[in-house]
Amino acid sequence: MVILMSIWDKFKKKNEDWKVLLKQSTDYQSTYYINKKTNNRFGFHFFSTLIDEQIIQESALPPLLNEEFKTLDDIKKIVPIADVQILEDTTKIEEKLLNGYVMITMDSDKKKYAFVAAQKEIVRSLSQPEIEFSVIGPKEAFVESIGQNLNLIRKRLPIKELISQEFTVGELSKTRVAVLHIEGLTNKENVDTVKQRLENIKIDSISDSSYIVELLSDNSNSLFPQLLDTERPDRVAAILAEGKIAIIVDGSPHVLIAPTTLIEFFSAFEDYFLNWIIASFFRLVRVFAVFFSILVTPIYVAALTYHFELVPADLLGTLVTSRRAIPLPPILEALFLELTIELLREAGARLPTKVGQTIGIVGGIVIGTASVEAGLTSNVLLIFVALGALASFTTPVYKMSNTIRVLRFPFLLFAQIWGMLGIVFCFCILTAHLLRLTSLGRPFLAPIYPLRIKDMKDSVIRSPLQNMSRRPSVLRTQNPYRFNSKKAKHNKDIDE
Amino acid sequence: MKKFLILLIMVIFLSGCVEKRIVDEINIAIASGFDPSDGDKKFKTTFLMQDFQEDMSVQNRTITSEGDVRREILIGSNRQSPSPVVVGGMRLTLFEKSIAKKGIKDYIDTYQRDATIGTRIFFATTEGKTEELLKGNYGPQGNGSFISDLIEHNIRQGDVPKTNLASFLQDYYQKGKDVYLPHIKKINDKNVDISGLMLFKGSKALYILPSDKMFYFKLLVDRYSKGEFTVSLEDGSEASVHSIISKHRLKMDKKDPLHLSIEINIKGNIKEYTGNKLNPKIIEAITKNLEEKVEKECIQLVKEFQEKEIDPVGIGAYYKTQIRGFDYEKWKQTYTDLSVDIKSDVEIIETGATY
């Protein structure tokens, strides 16, 4: 520890001597010019990789060479660039240079430094959302630039109450993190919690918003993600209006939403674009799929190992004949197939897209049928495992679908050890964990527990928009009403 | 961490506590039958197993052994079986007539004690040895399924009143009601028939109600949801009443408790009529005919029960709910003297489409 500290101190000391360090980089350039009228020598210092040279050549350099200026303060008058700053503070030099400013120094005015903004913005063009794709609805997705992402949100919420507060996280990466909320609506306590936690983060570098998810989570040992990540600007705008907080991390196309609830992970944003009955049906299907996906193989193992009484008499024949030639007990058979599916998924995720497609065919057809024909697994289980895997992919949020895939393994283990009792036991542990889990201090299992009937309108079902006149009560927003429901309800004819 | 360790230890040490019964490594008995012993043992038991074939058909296999208690039977059966015999998948239990006449109290005890056996299994008595009956070859679904399906659909749509383990036990332990079971007879190697209902007095079988009386019996003790009955009219034509829905209600006369009236409501559709044209007059005749027939036959049945001192209708159970301080011993005396009259009300809802 002591050694580490001393190394850190040395590193810091060296850092102070910024000129020496900067000059080591080959892309750091210092050039000097002489003004035609006053013969004053002035220098440009910049990182050539961070700035747009066109801006210097077209806007900054010509007036500085040709027009008369005596002090650095005059630069503001003659350079046609909006962001020109004159600073005396030497500690800011490093930060400004690394943020894409061009530093201008004058031999005659050594105490001051002028900074001209000339950032080179390389931004990926807007593309369609890939994970949260929707057939209808907006097709914009966030990109890696915080500025572009903020632009996408501000366009959707053009109000002055939308507050964006920026933080810098990461000793080395200096990642910009913006916290968005609507003033006078969002619960202050939640905003303060996010701010405080962001300020307390001690880490060297942040590569993605997932880092922030882990660092901000109430319980980072939990399997469940406690912050919802989305790549849809429309979703972010909608949750901001609901009274939640959005966290944008520079360099990440995923914006975080907090606080969140378990139910929210099973609602696709497309639900709001569909008729409410259809959307509710899809949500119910998704919730069913979760239970199905977690429980189907464990129940198969439990029923076949311990509780043959549970199997309907008509199904018994099918099960017994399909298992007769199989040398493995149900648990090994199930683990074998589950692991095969996991391998396929992992291989598919790691391989390039074009090769990945063949993995599906290899896995689905070759391994599946071959293992049945070889007598390693029963075809009944093959159907269950495949259906379970399919069901786990219906979860709209990728991180949650991963959680569900992992969750079935402890269930499988307990199903083997204690049968149905083991499944119940595991379920109890899971429920207890979910009950204790919080997201920014707000209950994760709401509105199921604590039971909030009014919040149920947008949970496993999606009620009509006109009926959802209240914001979720768990959030304790400053203004609980979205709109006046009495005025909103009547759709009148034109001649009424 | 401590909690986690305790949990881990618990899981490891308790993992052997549950008995494993992997579905393809056990011999699931789907039906069993009790016969009198050939030797000096108390009884002989036949277990019917299902051997599932590749084409999903079922081959029947029976194991027979003798013993004094059921445990002994299971041990004897396991000696003849390639894998342990389990009774959790049981759907049907048959009692040979002579066994039933001696009383089935000892046998049903194990059924309510064993938690693996469902309460929706069927009991039935048989004419002739159960071993012979279970050894038949009735269809590709297997004998166990065949016989239990036979009873089940006759309960749902036919004349057999509802009896399964749950209702049997309820009636058996309830004072003031006697039990009854369907009585099955093997016709030949391919066919079985529900030949009647075995009526019990306490736990002992008393006599068999023939199948042609079962319609009236079911009206008295159960409700119809989809019955069928044929009415013969005076002019020789016949009408078939379908989709019979029936309800019955016992009604004690408050002033004279020794007088009981049983109201039977029947609703049905006429599906078939052999006469010429069905007019309201004929419908009324059919209604009246059916009413009279029901009243006549039912009162006869009740009188018969009173004579034999059995109470499958549950009149005693009904009186228990009506009279404060009901004395069951005293009731036994009065039951035979009870005057019962039957009122039936038949309503023809539909007569089918006519052109």
Short mmCIF file of C-alpha atoms in Angstrom, two decimals, chain A residues 288-460:
data_model
loop_
_atom_site.label_atom_id
_atom_site.label_comp_id
_atom_site.label_asym_id
_atom_site.label_seq_id
_atom_site.Cartn_x
_atom_site.Cartn_y
_atom_site.Cartn_z
CA PHE A 288 -44.95 -15.91 -18.07
CA ALA A 289 -41.84 -16.51 -20.18
CA VAL A 290 -39.62 -15.54 -17.27
CA PHE A 291 -41.21 -18.02 -14.90
CA PHE A 292 -41.30 -20.65 -17.61
CA SER A 293 -37.68 -20.13 -18.53
CA ILE A 294 -36.46 -20.32 -14.94
CA LEU A 295 -38.65 -23.19 -13.81
CA VAL A 296 -39.20 -25.54 -16.73
CA THR A 297 -36.02 -27.60 -16.55
CA PRO A 298 -35.87 -27.64 -12.73
CA ILE A 299 -39.46 -28.88 -12.61
CA TYR A 300 -38.62 -31.52 -15.20
CA VAL A 301 -35.68 -32.69 -13.10
CA ALA A 302 -37.68 -32.59 -9.85
CA ALA A 303 -40.68 -34.40 -11.29
CA LEU A 304 -38.65 -37.10 -12.97
CA THR A 305 -36.29 -37.65 -10.07
CA TYR A 306 -38.69 -37.43 -7.14
CA HIS A 307 -42.30 -36.79 -7.99
CA PHE A 308 -43.54 -39.09 -10.72
CA GLU A 309 -47.02 -38.61 -9.18
CA LEU A 310 -47.01 -35.08 -10.57
CA VAL A 311 -46.74 -36.27 -14.14
CA PRO A 312 -50.17 -36.66 -15.74
CA ALA A 313 -50.91 -40.28 -16.54
CA ASP A 314 -51.18 -39.57 -20.24
CA LEU A 315 -47.77 -37.88 -20.32
CA LEU A 316 -46.08 -40.61 -18.35
CA GLY A 317 -45.84 -42.91 -21.35
CA THR A 318 -44.17 -40.27 -23.47
CA LEU A 319 -41.67 -39.44 -20.74
CA VAL A 320 -40.82 -43.00 -19.89
CA THR A 321 -40.36 -44.11 -23.48
CA SER A 322 -38.23 -41.08 -24.31
CA ARG A 323 -36.01 -41.67 -21.31
CA ARG A 324 -35.71 -45.42 -21.49
CA ALA A 325 -32.48 -45.63 -23.44
CA ILE A 326 -30.79 -42.69 -21.76
CA PRO A 327 -27.94 -43.62 -19.47
CA LEU A 328 -27.84 -40.29 -17.61
CA PRO A 329 -30.01 -39.32 -14.66
CA PRO A 330 -32.35 -36.40 -15.36
CA ILE A 331 -30.07 -33.82 -13.75
CA LEU A 332 -27.04 -34.65 -15.88
CA GLU A 333 -29.22 -34.83 -18.95
CA ALA A 334 -30.63 -31.38 -18.15
CA LEU A 335 -27.24 -29.89 -17.32
CA PHE A 336 -25.80 -31.29 -20.53
CA LEU A 337 -28.48 -29.63 -22.63
CA GLU A 338 -28.49 -26.38 -20.68
CA LEU A 339 -24.73 -26.10 -21.00
CA THR A 340 -24.99 -26.84 -24.71
CA ILE A 341 -27.41 -23.96 -25.10
CA GLU A 342 -25.14 -21.71 -23.06
CA LEU A 343 -22.18 -22.69 -25.22
CA LEU A 344 -24.15 -21.95 -28.36
CA ARG A 345 -25.23 -18.58 -27.03
CA GLU A 346 -21.73 -17.68 -25.92
CA ALA A 347 -20.22 -18.84 -29.21
CA GLY A 348 -22.84 -16.92 -31.12
CA ALA A 349 -22.13 -13.78 -29.12
CA ARG A 350 -18.37 -13.94 -29.57
CA LEU A 351 -18.24 -14.81 -33.23
CA PRO A 352 -18.59 -12.28 -36.01
CA THR A 353 -22.20 -11.90 -37.17
CA LYS A 354 -21.83 -13.80 -40.40
CA VAL A 355 -20.19 -16.81 -38.79
CA GLY A 356 -22.59 -16.54 -35.86
CA GLN A 357 -25.55 -17.41 -38.02
CA THR A 358 -24.11 -20.79 -38.85
CA ILE A 359 -23.75 -21.46 -35.12
CA GLY A 360 -27.53 -21.33 -34.81
CA ILE A 361 -27.91 -23.96 -37.48
CA VAL A 362 -25.13 -26.14 -36.11
CA GLY A 363 -26.55 -25.89 -32.62
CA GLY A 364 -30.20 -26.19 -33.36
CA ILE A 365 -30.18 -28.94 -35.88
CA VAL A 366 -26.99 -30.88 -35.55
CA ILE A 367 -26.37 -30.97 -31.81
CA GLY A 368 -30.03 -31.13 -30.85
CA THR A 369 -31.12 -34.00 -33.04
CA ALA A 370 -27.80 -35.77 -32.83
CA SER A 371 -27.85 -35.89 -29.05
CA VAL A 372 -31.35 -37.31 -29.10
CA GLU A 373 -30.40 -39.89 -31.70
CA ALA A 374 -27.26 -40.79 -29.81
CA GLY A 375 -29.44 -41.44 -26.79
CA LEU A 376 -27.80 -38.82 -24.60
CA THR A 377 -30.89 -36.75 -23.97
CA SER A 378 -34.59 -37.32 -24.23
CA ASN A 379 -36.45 -35.44 -26.91
CA VAL A 380 -38.99 -34.21 -24.36
CA LEU A 381 -36.28 -32.42 -22.43
CA LEU A 382 -34.81 -31.07 -25.65
CA ILE A 383 -38.13 -29.36 -26.31
CA PHE A 384 -38.30 -27.98 -22.78
CA VAL A 385 -34.75 -26.65 -22.83
CA ALA A 386 -35.20 -25.08 -26.24
CA LEU A 387 -38.48 -23.48 -25.17
CA GLY A 388 -36.88 -22.27 -21.95
CA ALA A 389 -34.02 -20.70 -23.86
CA LEU A 390 -36.44 -19.12 -26.29
CA ALA A 391 -38.49 -17.75 -23.41
CA SER A 392 -35.42 -16.20 -21.82
CA PHE A 393 -34.79 -14.21 -24.99
CA THR A 394 -38.16 -12.50 -24.78
CA THR A 395 -36.94 -10.26 -21.97
CA PRO A 396 -36.46 -6.87 -23.60
CA VAL A 397 -33.47 -5.81 -21.50
CA TYR A 398 -30.36 -7.76 -22.35
CA LYS A 399 -28.86 -7.61 -18.87
CA MET A 400 -32.00 -9.01 -17.30
CA SER A 401 -32.21 -11.83 -19.81
CA ASN A 402 -28.67 -12.82 -18.83
CA THR A 403 -29.73 -12.85 -15.19
CA ILE A 404 -32.61 -15.14 -16.00
CA ARG A 405 -30.35 -17.51 -17.87
CA VAL A 406 -28.04 -17.79 -14.89
CA LEU A 407 -30.84 -18.05 -12.33
CA ARG A 408 -32.00 -21.44 -13.55
CA PHE A 409 -28.78 -23.17 -12.54
CA PRO A 410 -29.23 -22.82 -8.76
CA PHE A 411 -32.82 -23.89 -9.28
CA LEU A 412 -31.61 -26.96 -11.17
CA LEU A 413 -29.18 -27.82 -8.41
CA PHE A 414 -31.80 -27.55 -5.70
CA ALA A 415 -34.32 -29.47 -7.79
CA GLN A 416 -31.82 -32.31 -7.89
CA ILE A 417 -31.07 -32.15 -4.16
CA TRP A 418 -34.56 -31.77 -2.70
CA GLY A 419 -36.95 -32.04 -5.60
CA MET A 420 -39.95 -29.74 -5.54
CA LEU A 421 -39.09 -28.71 -2.01
CA GLY A 422 -35.72 -27.52 -3.29
CA ILE A 423 -37.38 -25.43 -5.99
CA VAL A 424 -39.66 -23.86 -3.39
CA PHE A 425 -36.66 -23.27 -1.12
CA CYS A 426 -34.75 -21.60 -3.94
CA PHE A 427 -37.78 -19.53 -4.82
CA CYS A 428 -38.05 -18.35 -1.23
CA ILE A 429 -34.42 -17.25 -1.24
CA LEU A 430 -34.92 -15.46 -4.53
CA THR A 431 -38.04 -13.71 -3.26
CA ALA A 432 -36.31 -12.67 -0.05
CA HIS A 433 -33.43 -11.27 -2.06
CA LEU A 434 -35.74 -9.36 -4.37
CA LEU A 435 -37.69 -7.99 -1.42
CA ARG A 436 -34.55 -6.61 0.13
CA LEU A 437 -33.18 -5.20 -3.09
CA THR A 438 -33.41 -1.47 -3.65
CA SER A 439 -32.63 0.82 -6.52
CA LEU A 440 -31.37 4.17 -5.24
CA GLY A 441 -33.04 3.27 -1.97
CA ARG A 442 -36.42 2.72 -3.64
CA PRO A 443 -37.96 -0.78 -3.43
CA PHE A 444 -37.02 -2.89 -6.42
CA LEU A 445 -40.07 -5.13 -6.28
CA ALA A 446 -42.59 -2.29 -6.32
CA PRO A 447 -45.49 -2.13 -7.03
CA ILE A 448 -45.89 -5.80 -6.06
CA TYR A 449 -44.23 -5.25 -2.74
CA PRO A 450 -44.82 -2.77 -1.24
CA LEU A 451 -48.21 -3.19 -2.87
CA ARG A 452 -49.26 -0.07 -4.71
CA ILE A 453 -52.47 -0.83 -6.54
CA LYS A 454 -52.40 2.50 -8.36
CA ASP A 455 -48.95 1.78 -9.76
CA MET A 456 -50.16 -1.57 -11.06
CA LYS A 457 -51.60 0.30 -14.03
CA ASP A 458 -48.21 0.24 -15.65
CA SER A 459 -46.69 -3.01 -14.48
CA VAL A 460 -47.60 -6.46 -15.74
#
